Coordinates of C-alpha atoms and ligand atoms in Angstrom, one line a residue:
X1 CA 118.0 25.1 -155.5
X2 CA 114.5 24.3 -154.1
X3 CA 114.3 24.5 -150.3
X4 CA 111.5 23.0 -148.3
X5 CA 111.4 23.4 -144.5
X6 CA 108.6 21.7 -142.6
X7 CA 107.8 22.2 -138.9
X8 CA 106.1 20.6 -136.0
X9 CA 104.1 21.1 -133.9
X10 CA 101.7 22.4 -136.5
X11 CA 100.1 25.6 -135.7
X12 CA 103.0 26.9 -133.6
X13 CA 103.7 30.5 -134.7
X14 CA 107.3 30.3 -133.3
X15 CA 108.1 27.0 -135.2
X16 CA 106.6 28.5 -138.3
X17 CA 108.7 31.6 -137.9
X18 CA 111.9 29.5 -137.4
X19 CA 111.1 27.5 -140.6
X20 CA 110.5 30.7 -142.6
X21 CA 113.8 32.1 -141.4
X22 CA 115.7 29.0 -142.3
X23 CA 114.1 29.0 -145.8
X24 CA 114.8 32.7 -146.3
X25 CA 118.5 32.4 -145.5
X26 CA 119.2 29.1 -147.2
X27 CA 117.6 30.3 -150.5
X28 CA 120.0 33.2 -150.5
X29 CA 123.0 30.9 -149.6
X30 CA 122.6 27.7 -151.6
X31 CA 124.1 27.5 -155.1
X32 CA 123.3 24.8 -157.7
X33 CA 120.4 22.5 -158.7
X34 CA 118.4 20.0 -156.7
X35 CA 116.3 20.2 -153.6
X36 CA 116.9 20.3 -149.8
X37 CA 114.3 19.2 -147.3
X38 CA 114.7 20.0 -143.6
X39 CA 112.2 19.1 -140.9
X40 CA 112.1 21.3 -137.7
X41 CA 110.5 19.6 -134.7
X42 CA 110.0 20.8 -131.2
X43 CA 108.9 18.9 -128.1
X44 CA 106.5 21.5 -126.6
X45 CA 106.1 19.6 -123.4
X46 CA 109.3 21.3 -122.2
X47 CA 108.8 24.9 -123.0
X48 CA 110.6 26.5 -120.0
X49 CA 114.0 24.9 -119.3
X50 CA 117.3 25.9 -120.8
X51 CA 117.1 25.3 -124.5
X52 CA 118.5 22.2 -126.2
X53 CA 118.7 21.4 -129.9
X54 CA 120.3 18.8 -132.1
X55 CA 120.9 18.8 -135.9
X56 CA 121.5 15.9 -138.2
X57 CA 121.8 17.0 -141.8
X58 CA 123.2 15.7 -145.1
X59 CA 123.5 17.6 -148.4
X60 CA 119.9 16.8 -149.2
X61 CA 118.5 17.9 -145.8
X62 CA 117.6 16.2 -142.5
X63 CA 116.3 17.2 -139.1
X64 CA 116.7 19.9 -136.5
X65 CA 115.0 19.1 -133.1
X66 CA 114.6 21.3 -130.1
X67 CA 113.2 20.9 -126.7
X68 CA 110.9 23.9 -127.3
X69 CA 110.0 26.1 -130.2
X70 CA 112.3 28.9 -129.0
X71 CA 115.1 26.3 -129.1
X72 CA 114.3 25.6 -132.7
X73 CA 114.7 29.2 -133.6
X74 CA 118.0 29.4 -131.7
X75 CA 119.0 26.1 -133.5
X76 CA 118.2 27.6 -136.9
X77 CA 120.5 30.6 -136.2
X78 CA 123.3 28.4 -134.8
X79 CA 123.0 26.2 -138.0
X80 CA 123.3 29.4 -140.1
X81 CA 126.3 30.5 -138.1
X82 CA 128.0 27.1 -138.7
X83 CA 127.3 27.6 -142.4
X84 CA 129.1 30.9 -142.3
X85 CA 126.4 33.5 -141.6
X86 CA 127.5 36.2 -139.3
X87 CA 125.0 38.4 -137.3
X88 CA 127.4 41.2 -136.3
X89 CA 124.8 43.5 -134.8
X90 CA 121.2 44.6 -135.0
X91 CA 119.8 45.2 -138.5
X92 CA 120.3 43.7 -142.0
X93 CA 123.4 45.9 -142.7
X94 CA 125.3 44.0 -139.9
X95 CA 124.7 40.6 -141.5
X96 CA 127.1 38.6 -143.6
X97 CA 125.4 35.8 -145.7
X98 CA 127.8 33.7 -147.7
X99 CA 127.1 31.6 -150.8
X100 CA 127.6 27.9 -150.2
X101 CA 127.3 24.5 -151.9
X102 CA 124.8 21.9 -150.6
X103 CA 127.7 19.7 -149.5
X104 CA 128.3 22.2 -146.7
X105 CA 124.9 21.2 -145.2
X106 CA 126.3 17.9 -144.0
X107 CA 126.5 18.8 -140.3
X108 CA 125.8 17.1 -137.0
X109 CA 125.7 19.0 -133.8
X110 CA 124.1 19.1 -130.5
X111 CA 123.8 22.1 -128.2
X112 CA 122.7 22.8 -124.6
X113 CA 122.3 26.4 -123.6
X114 CA 124.9 27.2 -121.0
X115 CA 122.5 29.4 -118.9
X116 CA 118.7 29.7 -118.9
X117 CA 118.7 33.5 -118.4
X118 CA 120.3 35.4 -121.3
X119 CA 118.8 38.8 -121.9
X120 CA 119.1 42.5 -122.5
X121 CA 117.2 45.3 -120.8
X122 CA 116.4 48.6 -122.6
X123 CA 118.2 51.8 -121.6
X124 CA 119.3 54.9 -123.3
X125 CA 117.4 56.6 -126.2
X126 CA 115.8 54.3 -128.8
X127 CA 113.7 54.6 -131.9
X128 CA 111.1 52.1 -133.0
X129 CA 113.6 50.6 -135.5
X130 CA 116.4 50.4 -132.8
X131 CA 114.1 48.3 -130.6
X132 CA 112.7 46.1 -133.4
X133 CA 116.2 45.5 -134.9
X134 CA 117.6 44.6 -131.5
X135 CA 114.7 42.1 -130.8
X136 CA 115.4 40.5 -134.2
X137 CA 119.1 40.2 -133.4
X138 CA 118.6 38.7 -129.9
X139 CA 118.1 35.0 -130.9
X140 CA 120.6 35.4 -133.7
X141 CA 123.2 36.3 -131.1
X142 CA 122.1 33.6 -128.7
X143 CA 119.9 35.6 -126.3
X144 CA 116.4 34.4 -125.2
X145 CA 114.9 37.3 -123.3
X146 CA 114.2 41.0 -123.4
X147 CA 113.3 43.4 -120.6
X148 CA 111.1 46.4 -121.1
X149 CA 111.5 48.7 -118.1
X150 CA 108.4 50.2 -116.6
X151 CA 104.8 49.3 -117.5
X152 CA 105.4 51.3 -120.6
X153 CA 109.0 52.1 -121.6
X154 CA 108.0 55.6 -122.6
X155 CA 111.1 57.4 -121.5
X156 CA 113.5 55.5 -123.8
X157 CA 111.5 56.3 -126.9
X158 CA 110.7 59.8 -125.8
X159 CA 114.4 60.6 -125.3
X160 CA 115.0 59.7 -129.0
X161 CA 111.9 61.2 -130.7
X162 CA 112.1 64.4 -128.7
X163 CA 115.9 64.4 -129.4
X164 CA 116.6 65.2 -125.8
X165 CA 120.2 66.6 -125.5
X166 CA 120.4 67.1 -129.2
X167 CA 119.1 70.5 -130.2
X168 CA 120.5 70.1 -133.8
X169 CA 117.6 67.7 -134.6
X170 CA 114.0 68.9 -134.6
X171 CA 112.0 67.2 -131.9
X172 CA 109.0 65.1 -132.9
X173 CA 106.0 64.9 -130.7
X174 CA 105.8 61.7 -128.7
X175 CA 102.9 60.7 -126.5
X176 CA 102.2 58.0 -123.9
X177 CA 99.8 56.5 -126.5
X178 CA 102.7 56.3 -129.0
X179 CA 104.8 54.5 -126.4
X180 CA 102.0 52.0 -125.8
X181 CA 101.6 51.4 -129.5
X182 CA 105.3 50.8 -130.1
X183 CA 105.6 48.6 -127.0
X184 CA 102.7 46.4 -128.2
X185 CA 104.3 46.1 -131.6
X186 CA 107.7 45.1 -130.1
X187 CA 106.1 42.6 -127.7
X188 CA 104.4 40.9 -130.6
X189 CA 107.8 40.6 -132.3
X190 CA 109.1 38.9 -129.1
X191 CA 106.2 36.5 -129.1
X192 CA 106.7 35.6 -132.7
X193 CA 110.2 34.5 -131.7
X194 CA 109.1 32.8 -128.5
X195 CA 111.4 35.1 -126.5
X196 CA 110.8 35.6 -122.8
X197 CA 109.4 39.0 -121.7
X198 CA 110.6 40.7 -118.6
X199 CA 108.8 43.8 -117.5
X200 CA 108.4 46.8 -115.1
X201 CA 111.0 46.9 -112.3
X202 CA 110.8 50.4 -110.7
X203 CA 107.6 52.3 -110.7
X204 CA 105.3 50.4 -108.3
X205 CA 106.0 52.7 -105.4
X206 CA 105.2 55.8 -107.5
X207 CA 102.1 54.2 -109.0
X208 CA 100.9 53.6 -105.4
X209 CA 101.4 57.3 -104.8
X210 CA 99.2 58.1 -107.8
X211 CA 101.9 58.8 -110.5
X212 CA 102.1 57.3 -113.9
X213 CA 105.7 56.5 -113.5
X214 CA 107.5 55.8 -116.8
X215 CA 110.6 58.0 -116.3
X216 CA 112.8 59.6 -113.7
X217 CA 111.2 63.0 -114.3
X218 CA 110.2 65.4 -111.6
X219 CA 106.4 65.8 -110.8
X220 CA 103.9 67.8 -108.8
X221 CA 103.9 67.3 -105.0
X222 CA 102.0 64.5 -103.3
X223 CA 98.3 64.7 -102.8
X224 CA 97.3 65.1 -99.2
X225 CA 95.1 62.0 -99.5
X226 CA 98.0 59.8 -100.5
X227 CA 100.7 61.5 -98.4
X228 CA 100.4 59.1 -95.5
X229 CA 101.5 56.2 -97.8
X230 CA 104.8 57.9 -98.6
X231 CA 108.1 57.2 -96.8
X232 CA 108.9 59.7 -94.0
X233 CA 112.4 61.0 -94.6
X234 CA 113.9 63.8 -92.5
X235 CA 110.6 64.1 -90.7
X236 CA 108.6 64.7 -93.9
X237 CA 106.5 62.6 -96.2
X238 CA 107.3 64.2 -99.6
X239 CA 108.5 63.1 -103.0
X240 CA 112.2 62.2 -102.7
X241 CA 114.0 65.0 -104.6
X242 CA 110.6 65.7 -106.3
X243 CA 110.9 62.4 -108.3
X244 CA 108.1 59.9 -107.9
X245 CA 110.2 57.0 -109.2
X246 CA 112.7 57.6 -106.4
X247 CA 110.1 57.8 -103.7
X248 CA 109.5 54.9 -101.4
X249 CA 106.4 53.9 -99.4
X250 CA 105.9 53.7 -95.6
X251 CA 105.6 49.9 -95.8
X252 CA 104.5 49.5 -92.2
X253 CA 101.3 51.4 -93.2
X254 CA 98.9 48.5 -94.1
X255 CA 97.2 50.7 -96.7
X256 CA 100.5 51.3 -98.5
X257 CA 101.4 47.6 -98.5
X258 CA 98.0 46.5 -99.6
X259 CA 98.0 49.1 -102.4
X260 CA 101.4 47.9 -103.6
X261 CA 100.2 44.3 -103.6
X262 CA 97.0 45.1 -105.5
X263 CA 99.0 47.0 -108.1
X264 CA 101.4 44.2 -108.8
X265 CA 98.9 41.4 -108.6
X266 CA 96.5 43.3 -110.8
X267 CA 99.1 43.9 -113.4
X268 CA 100.1 40.2 -113.5
X269 CA 96.5 39.3 -113.9
X270 CA 96.0 41.7 -116.8
X271 CA 99.3 40.8 -118.5
X272 CA 99.7 37.0 -118.5
X273 CA 102.1 37.4 -121.5
X274 CA 104.7 38.8 -119.1
X275 CA 107.0 35.9 -118.1
X276 CA 109.1 37.7 -115.5
X277 CA 107.5 40.5 -113.6
X278 CA 110.1 42.6 -111.8
X279 CA 109.0 43.9 -108.4
X280 CA 111.4 46.6 -107.2
X281 CA 111.0 49.4 -104.8
X282 CA 112.0 53.0 -105.6
X283 CA 115.2 53.8 -107.3
X284 CA 118.1 55.7 -105.5
X285 CA 119.0 55.0 -101.9
X286 CA 118.9 56.4 -98.4
X287 CA 115.3 57.2 -99.2
X288 CA 113.4 54.6 -97.0
X289 CA 110.9 55.4 -94.4
X290 CA 112.1 56.5 -91.0
X291 CA 108.9 56.3 -89.1
X292 CA 108.8 54.5 -85.7
X293 CA 107.1 51.4 -87.0
X294 CA 109.3 51.0 -90.1
X295 CA 112.3 51.3 -87.8
X296 CA 111.3 48.2 -85.9
X297 CA 112.2 46.1 -89.0
X298 CA 114.4 46.4 -92.1
X299 CA 113.6 47.4 -95.7
X300 CA 114.4 43.9 -96.8
X301 CA 112.1 42.3 -94.3
X302 CA 109.3 44.6 -95.4
X303 CA 110.2 43.8 -99.0
X304 CA 110.0 40.0 -98.5
X305 CA 106.7 40.3 -96.7
X306 CA 105.3 42.2 -99.7
X307 CA 106.6 39.6 -102.1
X308 CA 104.9 36.8 -100.1
X309 CA 101.6 38.7 -100.2
X310 CA 101.9 39.1 -104.0
X311 CA 102.7 35.4 -104.4
X312 CA 99.7 34.4 -102.4
X313 CA 97.5 36.5 -104.7
X314 CA 99.0 35.0 -107.8
X315 CA 98.7 31.5 -106.5
X316 CA 95.0 32.1 -105.7
X317 CA 94.6 33.3 -109.3
X318 CA 96.4 30.3 -110.7
X319 CA 99.0 32.5 -112.4
X320 CA 102.5 31.1 -113.2
X321 CA 104.2 34.5 -113.7
X322 CA 107.6 34.5 -112.1
X323 CA 108.4 37.4 -109.8
X324 CA 111.9 38.9 -109.9
X325 CA 113.2 40.5 -106.7
X326 CA 116.2 42.8 -106.6
X327 CA 119.3 42.8 -104.5
X328 CA 120.3 46.5 -104.8
X329 CA 121.0 49.4 -102.5
X330 CA 119.3 48.9 -99.1
X331 CA 117.9 45.6 -100.4
X332 CA 121.5 44.2 -100.6
X333 CA 121.2 43.6 -96.8
X334 CA 119.4 40.2 -96.4
X335 CA 116.2 40.2 -94.3
X336 CA 116.6 39.3 -90.7
X337 CA 113.3 37.4 -90.1
X338 CA 111.1 37.2 -93.2
X339 CA 111.6 34.4 -95.7
X340 CA 110.1 33.7 -99.1
X341 CA 107.5 31.1 -98.5
X342 CA 107.1 29.8 -102.1
X343 CA 110.7 29.9 -103.6
X344 CA 109.7 28.4 -106.9
X345 CA 107.7 31.6 -107.7
X346 CA 110.8 33.9 -107.4
X347 CA 114.0 34.7 -109.2
X348 CA 116.8 36.5 -107.4
X349 CA 118.3 39.3 -109.4
X350 CA 121.7 40.5 -108.2
X351 CA 122.5 44.0 -109.5
X352 CA 126.1 45.1 -108.5
X353 CA 125.5 48.6 -109.8
X354 CA 128.4 50.1 -107.9
X355 CA 131.0 47.7 -109.2
X356 CA 134.0 48.8 -111.3
X357 CA 134.8 47.6 -114.8
X358 CA 138.5 47.7 -114.7
X359 CA 138.4 43.9 -114.2
X360 CA 136.1 40.9 -114.0
X361 CA 134.2 39.7 -110.9
X362 CA 136.5 38.7 -108.0
X363 CA 134.9 35.5 -106.8
X364 CA 136.9 34.9 -103.7
X365 CA 135.6 37.9 -101.6
X366 CA 134.7 37.0 -98.1
X367 CA 134.2 38.9 -94.9
X368 CA 131.3 40.4 -93.0
X369 CA 128.4 42.4 -94.3
X370 CA 128.6 45.8 -92.6
X371 CA 125.7 46.6 -90.3
X372 CA 122.7 48.3 -91.9
X373 CA 122.2 51.9 -90.8
X374 CA 118.9 53.3 -92.0
X375 CA 119.4 56.1 -94.6
X376 CA 123.1 56.2 -94.0
X377 CA 124.3 53.4 -96.2
X378 CA 127.2 53.7 -98.6
X379 CA 127.2 51.3 -101.5
X380 CA 129.8 48.6 -101.7
X381 CA 132.6 50.0 -103.8
X382 CA 134.1 46.8 -105.2
X383 CA 132.9 43.4 -106.3
X384 CA 134.2 41.5 -103.4
X385 CA 132.0 43.7 -101.1
X386 CA 129.1 43.4 -103.5
X387 CA 129.4 39.6 -103.4
X388 CA 129.3 39.4 -99.6
X389 CA 125.7 40.6 -99.9
X390 CA 124.9 38.1 -102.5
X391 CA 126.2 35.3 -100.3
X392 CA 124.1 36.5 -97.5
X393 CA 120.9 36.2 -99.6
X394 CA 122.0 32.9 -101.0
X395 CA 122.1 31.5 -97.4
X396 CA 118.3 32.1 -97.2
X397 CA 117.2 31.6 -100.8
X398 CA 118.5 28.9 -103.2
X399 CA 116.0 29.3 -106.0
X400 CA 116.5 30.6 -109.6
X401 CA 118.7 33.7 -110.1
X402 CA 120.7 35.8 -112.5
X403 CA 123.0 38.8 -112.5
X404 CA 121.8 42.2 -113.8
X405 CA 124.8 44.1 -114.9
X406 CA 125.8 47.3 -116.5
X407 CA 129.0 47.0 -118.6
X408 CA 127.2 48.5 -121.6
X409 CA 125.2 50.9 -119.5
X410 CA 127.8 53.6 -118.8
X411 CA 131.3 52.2 -118.4
X412 CA 131.7 51.1 -122.0
X413 CA 132.1 54.7 -123.2
X414 CA 135.4 54.6 -121.3
X415 CA 136.7 51.6 -123.3
X416 CA 137.5 53.1 -126.7
X417 CA 138.4 49.8 -128.3
X418 CA 135.6 47.6 -126.9
X419 CA 138.1 44.8 -126.5
X420 CA 138.5 45.4 -122.8
X421 CA 134.8 45.5 -121.9
X422 CA 134.1 42.5 -124.2
X423 CA 136.7 40.5 -122.3
X424 CA 135.4 41.6 -118.9
X425 CA 131.9 40.4 -120.0
X426 CA 133.4 37.1 -121.2
X427 CA 135.2 36.5 -117.9
X428 CA 132.2 37.5 -115.8
X429 CA 130.0 35.1 -117.7
X430 CA 132.6 32.4 -117.0
X431 CA 132.3 33.0 -113.2
X432 CA 128.5 32.9 -113.0
X433 CA 128.3 29.3 -111.9
X434 CA 130.8 29.8 -109.2
X435 CA 128.7 32.7 -108.0
X436 CA 125.7 30.5 -107.9
X437 CA 123.9 32.5 -110.6
X438 CA 122.0 31.1 -113.6
X439 CA 122.4 33.8 -116.2
X440 CA 122.9 37.4 -117.1
X441 CA 120.6 40.3 -118.1
X442 CA 122.5 43.3 -119.4
X443 CA 121.0 46.7 -118.6
X444 CA 122.3 48.7 -121.6
X445 CA 122.0 51.1 -124.4
X446 CA 120.7 49.2 -127.4
X447 CA 122.8 51.4 -129.6
X448 CA 126.1 50.1 -128.2
X449 CA 127.9 49.6 -131.5
X450 CA 130.6 52.2 -131.7
X451 CA 133.2 51.0 -132.8
X452 CA 131.2 47.7 -133.3
X453 CA 128.8 45.3 -131.5
X454 CA 131.6 42.9 -130.3
X455 CA 130.7 43.2 -126.6
X456 CA 127.1 42.1 -127.1
X457 CA 128.2 39.5 -129.6
X458 CA 130.6 38.0 -127.0
X459 CA 128.0 38.2 -124.3
X460 CA 125.4 36.2 -126.4
X461 CA 127.9 33.6 -127.5
X462 CA 129.5 33.1 -124.0
X463 CA 126.1 32.8 -122.3
X464 CA 125.0 30.2 -124.9
X465 CA 128.2 28.2 -125.5
X466 CA 130.4 26.9 -122.8
X467 CA 133.2 25.9 -125.1
X468 CA 133.8 29.1 -127.1
X469 CA 137.0 30.9 -126.2
X470 CA 137.3 34.7 -126.2
X471 CA 139.8 34.9 -129.1
X472 CA 137.8 32.4 -131.1
X473 CA 134.7 34.6 -130.8
X474 CA 136.5 37.8 -131.3
X475 CA 138.4 36.6 -134.4
X476 CA 135.2 35.2 -135.9
X477 CA 133.7 38.7 -135.4
X478 CA 136.7 40.7 -136.8
X479 CA 137.1 38.5 -139.9
X480 CA 133.4 38.9 -140.8
X481 CA 133.3 42.6 -140.0
X482 CA 136.6 43.9 -141.4
X483 CA 137.5 41.5 -144.2
X484 CA 141.0 40.8 -145.4
X485 CA 142.7 43.3 -143.1
X486 CA 140.8 42.4 -140.0
X487 CA 144.0 42.0 -138.0
X488 CA 144.8 45.7 -138.4
X489 CA 141.4 46.6 -137.0
X490 CA 141.9 44.3 -134.1
X491 CA 145.4 45.6 -133.3
X492 CA 144.1 49.2 -133.5
X493 CA 141.2 48.5 -131.2
X494 CA 143.2 46.4 -128.8
X495 CA 145.7 49.3 -128.5
X496 CA 142.8 51.7 -127.8
X497 CA 141.5 49.3 -125.2
X498 CA 144.9 49.4 -123.4
X499 CA 144.0 53.1 -122.8
X500 CA 140.6 52.2 -121.2
X501 CA 139.3 54.5 -118.5
X502 CA 136.0 52.8 -117.8
X503 CA 136.0 53.6 -114.1
X504 CA 137.3 57.1 -114.5
X505 CA 134.5 57.9 -117.0
X506 CA 132.0 56.3 -114.6
X507 CA 132.9 58.9 -112.0
X508 CA 135.1 56.6 -109.8
X509 CA 138.3 58.0 -108.3
X510 CA 139.6 61.6 -108.2
X511 CA 138.9 63.8 -111.2
X512 CA 142.4 65.1 -111.4
X513 CA 144.1 61.9 -112.3
X514 CA 147.6 61.7 -114.0
X515 CA 147.3 58.0 -114.8
X516 CA 144.0 58.5 -116.7
X517 CA 145.5 61.6 -118.4
X518 CA 148.4 59.6 -119.7
X519 CA 146.1 56.9 -121.1
X520 CA 143.9 59.5 -122.7
X521 CA 146.8 61.2 -124.3
X522 CA 147.8 57.9 -125.8
X523 CA 144.3 57.2 -127.1
X524 CA 144.3 60.6 -128.7
X525 CA 147.6 59.8 -130.5
X526 CA 146.4 56.5 -131.7
X527 CA 143.2 58.0 -133.1
X528 CA 145.0 60.9 -134.8
X529 CA 147.2 58.3 -136.6
X530 CA 144.3 56.0 -137.7
X531 CA 144.1 55.1 -141.4
X532 CA 141.3 52.9 -142.7
X533 CA 142.5 49.5 -143.8
X534 CA 139.6 48.7 -146.0
X535 CA 136.1 49.7 -147.3
X536 CA 132.7 49.0 -146.1
X537 CA 130.5 50.1 -143.2
X538 CA 132.7 48.7 -140.4
X539 CA 135.8 50.5 -141.6
X540 CA 133.7 53.7 -142.1
X541 CA 132.4 53.4 -138.6
X542 CA 136.0 53.0 -137.4
X543 CA 137.0 56.2 -139.1
X544 CA 134.1 58.0 -137.4
X545 CA 135.0 56.4 -134.1
X546 CA 138.6 57.6 -134.3
X547 CA 137.4 61.2 -134.7
X548 CA 134.9 60.9 -131.9
X549 CA 137.4 59.3 -129.5
X550 CA 140.0 61.9 -130.3
X551 CA 137.5 64.6 -129.2
X552 CA 136.3 62.7 -126.1
X553 CA 139.8 61.8 -125.0
X554 CA 140.9 65.4 -125.4
X555 CA 138.1 66.7 -123.2
X556 CA 138.6 64.0 -120.6
X557 CA 142.3 64.6 -120.6
X558 CA 141.9 68.3 -119.8
X559 CA 139.6 67.2 -116.8
X560 CA 142.1 64.6 -115.7
X561 CA 144.9 67.2 -115.8
X562 CA 142.9 69.5 -113.6
X563 CA 142.2 72.1 -116.3
X564 CA 138.4 72.5 -116.1
X565 CA 138.2 75.5 -118.4
X566 CA 140.0 73.8 -121.2
X567 CA 137.9 70.6 -120.5
X568 CA 134.7 72.7 -121.0
X569 CA 136.0 74.1 -124.3
X570 CA 137.1 70.7 -125.6
X571 CA 133.8 69.2 -124.4
X572 CA 131.8 71.8 -126.4
X573 CA 133.7 70.7 -129.5
X574 CA 132.8 67.0 -128.8
X575 CA 129.1 67.9 -128.3
X576 CA 129.0 69.9 -131.6
X577 CA 130.5 67.0 -133.5
X578 CA 128.3 64.3 -131.9
X579 CA 125.1 66.3 -132.3
X580 CA 125.7 67.2 -135.9
X581 CA 126.7 63.8 -137.0
X582 CA 124.2 61.7 -135.0
X583 CA 122.0 60.9 -138.0
X584 CA 125.0 59.2 -139.7
X585 CA 125.6 56.9 -136.8
X586 CA 122.2 56.7 -135.2
X587 CA 122.0 52.9 -135.0
X588 CA 125.5 52.6 -133.5
X589 CA 126.0 55.4 -131.0
X590 CA 123.5 56.7 -128.4
X591 CA 124.4 60.4 -128.4
X592 CA 121.9 61.1 -125.7
X593 CA 123.5 58.7 -123.4
X594 CA 127.1 59.7 -124.1
X595 CA 126.2 63.2 -123.0
X596 CA 124.1 62.2 -120.0
X597 CA 126.9 59.9 -118.7
X598 CA 129.8 62.3 -119.3
X599 CA 127.9 65.2 -117.6
X600 CA 126.4 63.2 -114.7
X601 CA 129.2 60.8 -113.9
X602 CA 132.5 61.9 -115.6
X603 CA 132.1 65.5 -114.5
X604 CA 132.5 67.1 -118.0
X605 CA 130.1 70.0 -118.7
X606 CA 129.4 72.5 -121.3
X607 CA 127.6 75.9 -121.1
X608 CA 123.9 75.2 -120.6
X609 CA 121.7 75.2 -123.7
Ligands
LIG701 ZN1 107.1 54.0 -92.2

């Protein structure tokens, strides 16, 4: 079969890439003689809105039109999906590409993306290949954006190459220059696909204090020259817990505010390729300035004033960069007086980091926002409380927005079957409109594929396609991943998900917990009895998973039964297994992150290295 794919507009790198992708897959798929001609056409006058595409094809070819070049690429992958391709995770080994007859090409469909914001943010420990494979997978799974935290996402790469928390692998040297190089390469891959780039987030406050902040690492004390710019906490202007990234500024100090504005505006000027620039204050909470002048106002009022000053600079420079502001920790409390003067510049990002994952968003929550007490806040514990704050901000800002959420950032390790967390994601996405939010960015490990990548697959499909039901998506996934006996795999993983302890693993609730212990005992039993129902990488991964969950559940059960000593012993066994086997499962399981989360949040610990 001869396959010709043309594209317009001529000279568009993204349209050219979409055409090459279509040609590459179809030439693997189509059987028989003859020729197929397909024309891809994008209307570049509308590059920014939610993507729309439409296909009209016969067995000899036809046309695929999109409202922008990125829509063309998404349309190409949707066409391939309708022809039976399955992109089950990052990397070629997770793809299923069927052989088809030309008659199968006779398809007509039209699609409007359900939400404009559909993205993933880097977390965990990642290699160059992890990042590149994930970026390649994004549009295949329906996503359109990627978020690199910090000016350079050094820490995520360094955790992997230095094999932090895994002494059984020899560390490789990794420098800031290496991080810049890998980031530039990855950003070029995003551009090639027309994907939207989000950047930075935390790190502006520490940069203003003279630190190159690309991690949560501790650092040397403040210089005397810059000390007056730092927040005064408990009577002292120091690094908060010795960590620059967690240290706020004294925003009533005009030098501190001006410095902050200069840094952000200067960055936007130097990086016009960044579509969404995230302007956040320090991480952590109860670390804001307590000086007399700062006390006259609120952190959110100071924040909005900063955002207005940055917007004025960008407007003067003629820059269209969108600024993303964050509702998180003290900034959950809406400002009392200040208002964003140019709402079109801004995107509201709601980050309910303290929510639980036992269930989906509770939309109905009403009630009062508690009074703001400087440096004595407690985070809202449930979603209903989180949502009150969102409503408060929505009363004063009705511009663009999305949720920034963490189902695959920590809690997923407590769902051993991934069916529960996938369903929570699906249901959350279904409630976004009602919450007045226009999309979802997932802050997550990129290696979230143990036992499989179903949660991200569901997220991408649900954000893209209003009509797809959970079971339809899940069945499509299981059939392609596990073959003939896919139902066995699904039944096994659904049973494991019935034992989910997402919130317990995430440190919520008492550590001695009979209910969690019972679920963990059941998960252990299920895993001990597991027998593979087929061959291939997905079944092999499932066999590994059963062993890993057995060890994890055993350690957590000891903790939940109140036997810390036995918990430590069992945990040491888990660590030994994970560390030794990590090379076998590197693309699917982030061992660094499992250990970091179980030690920092769950309360498991092993003898120090
Ligand atoms: Zn102050």
